[in-house]
Every structure is written in C-alpha cells, then in structure tokens.
Amino acid sequence: MTHLVIQAPNLNPTHVEKIAAVAQAASIKRINSTATCLQNIDVEEQELIRQTCDALGVDGAFLEEIKPFSDCRVLAMDMDSTLINIECIDEIADMVGRKPEVAAITEAAMRGEIKDFAESLRRRVALLQGVSVHDLDKVFEERLRLNAGAEKLIQTAQAAGLKTMLVSGGFTLYTERLKERLGLDFAFANTLEIEQGKLTGKVLGDIVDAQGKADHLTWLAKETRAEPSQIIALGDGANDLKMLALSYYSVAYRAKPIVRQQTRFSLNVSGLDAVLNWFKH
C-alpha cells in the first residue's frame, strides 16, 4: 500500500481533491493545515501525480509505510541554502566587492558543472584574501538566517532521540556557531586560514567535499548503528549527492535539478519541518 503526503504553505482543498483524483486515492486524511495524506493510491500513476503536484505548487512524497519518527536515528543537513538562507562564501565575497565572480563559481559547482568541488572552493577562497574577521562576523549577524521550519525539525529530532549533524562545504566559523545555537551533536566544515585578523585566501587541512560529507555521514551511521532507512539527509547541491545517497529519506531542499532527480523526496515550497509529516509522532 502506497500513501502520498502532499504539502504546501497554503494547501488549497481544491488542489487536494485534484491530486486525490489523479492518484485514485482510497481515502483522504488531513494531517494539519499544510499537509494531507492520500491513502492507498494507484502507484502506476506516479509520474502523472508528480506532474500534477508540480503544476499546482505542491510538494508530494510517496511512502510505502508511515513509520514512527523515533525509528530514525540520524538527521544530517547541509548548511548553505539548506539549513540557512544564504551561501556564506558569496556573502563574504560581497564584503570585498567580489560576489558576482564568486557566486558564478558557486552556482556552477552546485549545479554539478564543476566536478572538482575542492578546486572550486580553493579558487573562491583565494578571492577572499584580505577580508577581515569583523566582516565575517557581519555576515553571520546581519545576513545569515535559518530557513523556515529548521528549528522545529531539529528540536523534534532531538526530542525523538536522533543524532543531529551539520556537514558543510562551507566554513567552521559558521557551522560551530550554528552547532552551539541549535544544540547540534556534530558539525563538520572547512577551516579558513586567518592571520592578523584577515583571511589569507587559503583553506587549512582536508576539504570537506562531496566524498567528505559522505564519509562523515558513514561514520555517524556506524556510531548510531543506523540503517539507510533510519537516516534523514537534506541538501540542495551536487556536492550533497554522495551523502544523500546513503539515506532512504534523501531530501532535495529548494534544490538544483540534478539533485531533485537523484533523491527520493523534494521540498520545493514547504519548510524544512515538512519532513515531520512523513512520520507518525
């Protein structure tokens, strides 16, 4: 038996009825004001259902079984443009008037057009030479915001006993602050070299790229004895794909097409806490 959980910030009852008709749902169960479960749908109509959801601006998730949320053991998240609203490196570059140049490389890397993430990161960080620590702090304080639903998702995961991990191709300067603010269990990212209060344009140590992200999640899965079916992983860019592949609940959040194509779930209009509606609580 397959169920379809449909969600949108303003879920229109007419849209629910349209999707239910296409899905040939046996019954309709309202979860809350933004989510509804269409029960026992016709799985042969999945492609048409997806197209209908997209056309109506609704997120749809196909679920063979709706399990207790506490059955999961790990919540792993990318940072830039997933947990938070910005690409930190682009905003840092803006402090020295180099945002267009850096953002173009970032966008190409996230779309998967630049295969060597580590090299693309080094190229971008080199352009940040001379940025002051004061400017780095300003990005965190003035521009960085959590995406909608982030705190609710994390707090609910923590209450249910899941281990929470932030794993980013960004920088420890921001991941460590978010780890403390949100009470996360683990955070991994890249370390910027700073001398005399300014960036040198270099990254210290091994770079957390696509394989690095996957390695950190593999480690945590072993630590928690989590099967793929017990792991929720969220990301938006091509460098998240190896990490997302380790999780049954692989979630493309406001993601590039290459990521949506290779993940089981997508959140294109709903907040991060929409993940919670795929489970029993």
Coordinates of N, CA and C in Angstrom, one line a residue, residues 92-187:
I92 N 30.4 36.6 2.0 CA 31.8 37.1 2.4 C 32.4 37.8 1.2
A93 N 32.3 37.2 0.0 CA 32.9 37.9 -1.2 C 32.3 39.3 -1.4
D94 N 31.0 39.4 -1.0 CA 30.3 40.7 -1.2 C 31.0 41.8 -0.4
M95 N 31.6 41.4 0.7 CA 32.3 42.4 1.6 C 33.5 43.0 0.9
V96 N 34.0 42.3 -0.1 CA 35.2 42.9 -0.9 C 34.9 43.1 -2.3
G97 N 33.5 43.2 -2.6 CA 33.1 43.5 -4.0 C 33.4 42.5 -5.0
R98 N 33.5 41.2 -4.6 CA 33.7 40.1 -5.5 C 32.6 39.1 -5.6
K99 N 31.4 39.5 -5.1 CA 30.3 38.5 -5.1 C 30.0 37.9 -6.5
P100 N 29.8 38.7 -7.5 CA 29.4 38.1 -8.8 C 30.4 37.0 -9.3
E101 N 31.7 37.3 -9.1 CA 32.7 36.3 -9.6 C 32.6 35.1 -8.8
V102 N 32.5 35.2 -7.4 CA 32.5 34.0 -6.6 C 31.2 33.3 -6.7
A103 N 30.1 34.0 -6.8 CA 28.7 33.4 -6.9 C 28.6 32.6 -8.2
A104 N 29.2 33.0 -9.2 CA 29.1 32.3 -10.5 C 29.8 30.9 -10.4
I105 N 30.9 30.9 -9.7 CA 31.6 29.6 -9.4 C 30.8 28.7 -8.5
T106 N 30.2 29.3 -7.4 CA 29.4 28.6 -6.5 C 28.2 27.9 -7.2
E107 N 27.5 28.7 -8.1 CA 26.3 28.2 -8.8 C 26.7 27.1 -9.7
A108 N 27.8 27.2 -10.4 CA 28.2 26.2 -11.3 C 28.6 24.9 -10.6
A109 N 29.2 25.0 -9.4 CA 29.5 23.9 -8.6 C 28.3 23.2 -8.1
M110 N 27.3 24.0 -7.6 CA 26.1 23.4 -7.1 C 25.2 22.7 -8.2
R111 N 25.3 23.2 -9.4 CA 24.6 22.6 -10.5 C 25.3 21.3 -11.0
G112 N 26.5 21.1 -10.5 CA 27.3 19.9 -10.9 C 28.1 20.1 -12.2
E113 N 28.3 21.4 -12.6 CA 29.0 21.7 -13.8 C 30.5 21.7 -13.5
I114 N 30.9 21.9 -12.3 CA 32.3 21.8 -11.9 C 32.5 20.6 -11.1
K115 N 33.2 19.6 -11.6 CA 33.3 18.3 -11.0 C 34.2 18.3 -9.7
D116 N 35.2 19.1 -9.7 CA 36.2 19.1 -8.6 C 35.8 20.2 -7.6
F117 N 35.0 19.9 -6.6 CA 34.5 20.8 -5.7 C 35.6 21.5 -4.9
A118 N 36.6 20.6 -4.5 CA 37.7 21.2 -3.7 C 38.5 22.3 -4.5
E119 N 38.7 22.0 -5.8 CA 39.4 23.0 -6.6 C 38.5 24.3 -6.7
S120 N 37.2 24.1 -6.9 CA 36.3 25.3 -7.0 C 36.3 26.1 -5.7
L121 N 36.4 25.4 -4.6 CA 36.4 26.1 -3.3 C 37.7 26.9 -3.1
R122 N 38.8 26.2 -3.5 CA 40.1 26.9 -3.3 C 40.1 28.2 -4.2
R123 N 39.6 28.1 -5.4 CA 39.5 29.3 -6.3 C 38.7 30.4 -5.7
R124 N 37.6 30.0 -5.1 CA 36.7 31.0 -4.5 C 37.4 31.6 -3.2
V125 N 38.0 30.8 -2.4 CA 38.6 31.3 -1.1 C 39.8 32.2 -1.4
A126 N 40.5 31.9 -2.5 CA 41.6 32.8 -2.9 C 41.1 34.2 -3.2
L127 N 39.9 34.3 -3.7 CA 39.3 35.7 -3.9 C 38.9 36.4 -2.7
L128 N 38.9 35.7 -1.5 CA 38.5 36.3 -0.3 C 39.7 36.9 0.5
Q129 N 40.9 36.8 0.0 CA 42.1 37.3 0.7 C 41.9 38.7 1.1
G130 N 42.2 39.0 2.4 CA 42.1 40.3 2.9 C 40.8 40.7 3.6
V131 N 39.8 39.8 3.5 CA 38.5 40.0 4.2 C 38.8 39.9 5.7
S132 N 38.3 40.9 6.5 CA 38.5 40.9 7.9 C 37.6 40.0 8.7
V133 N 38.0 39.6 9.9 CA 37.2 38.8 10.8 C 35.9 39.6 11.1
H134 N 36.0 40.9 11.3 CA 34.8 41.8 11.5 C 33.8 41.6 10.4
D135 N 34.2 41.5 9.2 CA 33.3 41.3 8.1 C 32.7 39.9 8.1
L136 N 33.5 38.9 8.5 CA 32.9 37.6 8.6 C 31.8 37.5 9.6
D137 N 32.0 38.2 10.7 CA 31.0 38.3 11.8 C 29.8 39.0 11.3
K138 N 30.0 40.0 10.5 CA 28.8 40.8 10.0 C 27.9 39.9 9.1
V139 N 28.5 39.0 8.4 CA 27.7 38.1 7.5 C 26.8 37.2 8.4
F140 N 27.4 36.7 9.5 CA 26.6 35.9 10.4 C 25.5 36.6 11.1
E141 N 25.9 37.8 11.5 CA 24.9 38.6 12.3 C 23.8 39.3 11.5
E142 N 24.2 39.7 10.3 CA 23.3 40.5 9.5 C 22.6 39.8 8.4
R143 N 23.2 38.8 7.8 CA 22.7 38.2 6.6 C 22.2 36.7 6.8
L144 N 22.8 36.0 7.7 CA 22.5 34.6 7.9 C 21.2 34.4 8.7
R145 N 20.3 33.7 8.1 CA 19.0 33.3 8.8 C 18.7 31.9 8.6
L146 N 18.1 31.2 9.6 CA 17.7 29.9 9.4 C 16.5 29.8 8.4
N147 N 16.5 28.8 7.6 CA 15.3 28.6 6.7 C 14.1 28.2 7.5
A148 N 13.0 28.4 7.0 CA 11.7 28.1 7.6 C 11.6 26.7 8.1
G149 N 11.2 26.5 9.3 CA 11.0 25.1 9.8 C 12.2 24.5 10.4
A150 N 13.4 25.1 10.3 CA 14.6 24.5 10.7 C 14.6 24.1 12.2
E151 N 14.3 25.1 13.0 CA 14.3 24.9 14.4 C 13.3 23.8 14.9
K152 N 12.1 23.8 14.3 CA 11.1 22.8 14.7 C 11.6 21.4 14.3
L153 N 12.2 21.3 13.1 CA 12.7 20.0 12.6 C 13.8 19.5 13.6
I154 N 14.7 20.3 13.9 CA 15.8 19.9 14.8 C 15.4 19.6 16.2
Q155 N 14.5 20.5 16.7 CA 14.1 20.2 18.1 C 13.3 18.9 18.2
T156 N 12.4 18.7 17.2 CA 11.6 17.4 17.2 C 12.5 16.2 17.1
A157 N 13.6 16.3 16.2 CA 14.5 15.2 16.1 C 15.3 15.0 17.4
Q158 N 15.7 16.0 18.0 CA 16.4 15.9 19.3 C 15.5 15.2 20.4
A159 N 14.3 15.6 20.4 CA 13.3 15.1 21.4 C 13.1 13.6 21.1
A160 N 13.1 13.2 19.9 CA 12.9 11.8 19.5 C 14.1 10.9 19.6
G161 N 15.3 11.6 20.0 CA 16.5 10.8 20.2 C 17.4 10.7 19.0
L162 N 17.1 11.4 17.9 CA 18.0 11.3 16.7 C 19.3 12.1 17.0
K163 N 20.4 11.7 16.4 CA 21.6 12.4 16.4 C 21.6 13.4 15.3
T164 N 22.0 14.7 15.6 CA 21.9 15.7 14.5 C 23.2 16.2 14.1
M165 N 23.4 16.3 12.8 CA 24.8 16.6 12.3 C 24.6 17.6 11.1
L166 N 25.4 18.7 11.2 CA 25.6 19.7 10.2 C 26.9 19.4 9.5
V167 N 26.8 19.2 8.2 CA 28.0 18.8 7.4 C 28.0 19.7 6.2
S168 N 29.1 20.5 6.0 CA 29.1 21.6 5.1 C 30.4 21.7 4.3
G169 N 30.3 22.1 3.1 CA 31.4 22.5 2.3 C 31.8 24.0 2.6
G170 N 31.1 24.6 3.5 CA 31.3 25.9 4.0 C 32.4 26.0 5.0
F171 N 32.1 26.8 6.1 CA 33.2 27.1 7.0 C 32.9 26.9 8.4
T172 N 33.9 26.4 9.2 CA 33.7 26.2 10.6 C 33.3 27.4 11.4
L173 N 33.7 28.6 10.9 CA 33.4 29.8 11.5 C 31.9 30.0 11.8
Y174 N 31.1 29.4 10.8 CA 29.6 29.5 10.9 C 29.0 28.2 11.4
T175 N 29.5 27.0 11.0 CA 28.9 25.8 11.5 C 29.1 25.6 13.0
E176 N 30.2 26.1 13.6 CA 30.3 26.0 15.0 C 29.4 26.9 15.8
R177 N 29.1 28.0 15.3 CA 28.1 28.9 15.9 C 26.7 28.3 15.8
L178 N 26.4 27.8 14.7 CA 25.1 27.1 14.5 C 24.9 25.9 15.4
K179 N 26.0 25.1 15.5 CA 26.0 24.0 16.4 C 25.7 24.4 17.8
E180 N 26.3 25.4 18.3 CA 26.1 25.9 19.6 C 24.6 26.4 19.8
R181 N 24.2 27.2 18.8 CA 22.9 27.9 18.9 C 21.8 26.8 18.9
L182 N 21.9 25.8 18.0 CA 20.9 24.8 17.9 C 21.0 23.6 18.7
G183 N 22.2 23.4 19.4 CA 22.4 22.3 20.2 C 22.6 21.0 19.4
L184 N 23.3 21.2 18.2 CA 23.5 20.0 17.4 C 24.6 19.1 18.0
D185 N 24.5 17.8 17.6 CA 25.5 16.9 18.2 C 26.9 17.0 17.5
F186 N 26.9 17.2 16.2 CA 28.1 17.3 15.4 C 28.0 18.4 14.3
A187 N 29.2 18.9 14.0 CA 29.3 19.9 12.8 C 30.6 19.7 12.2

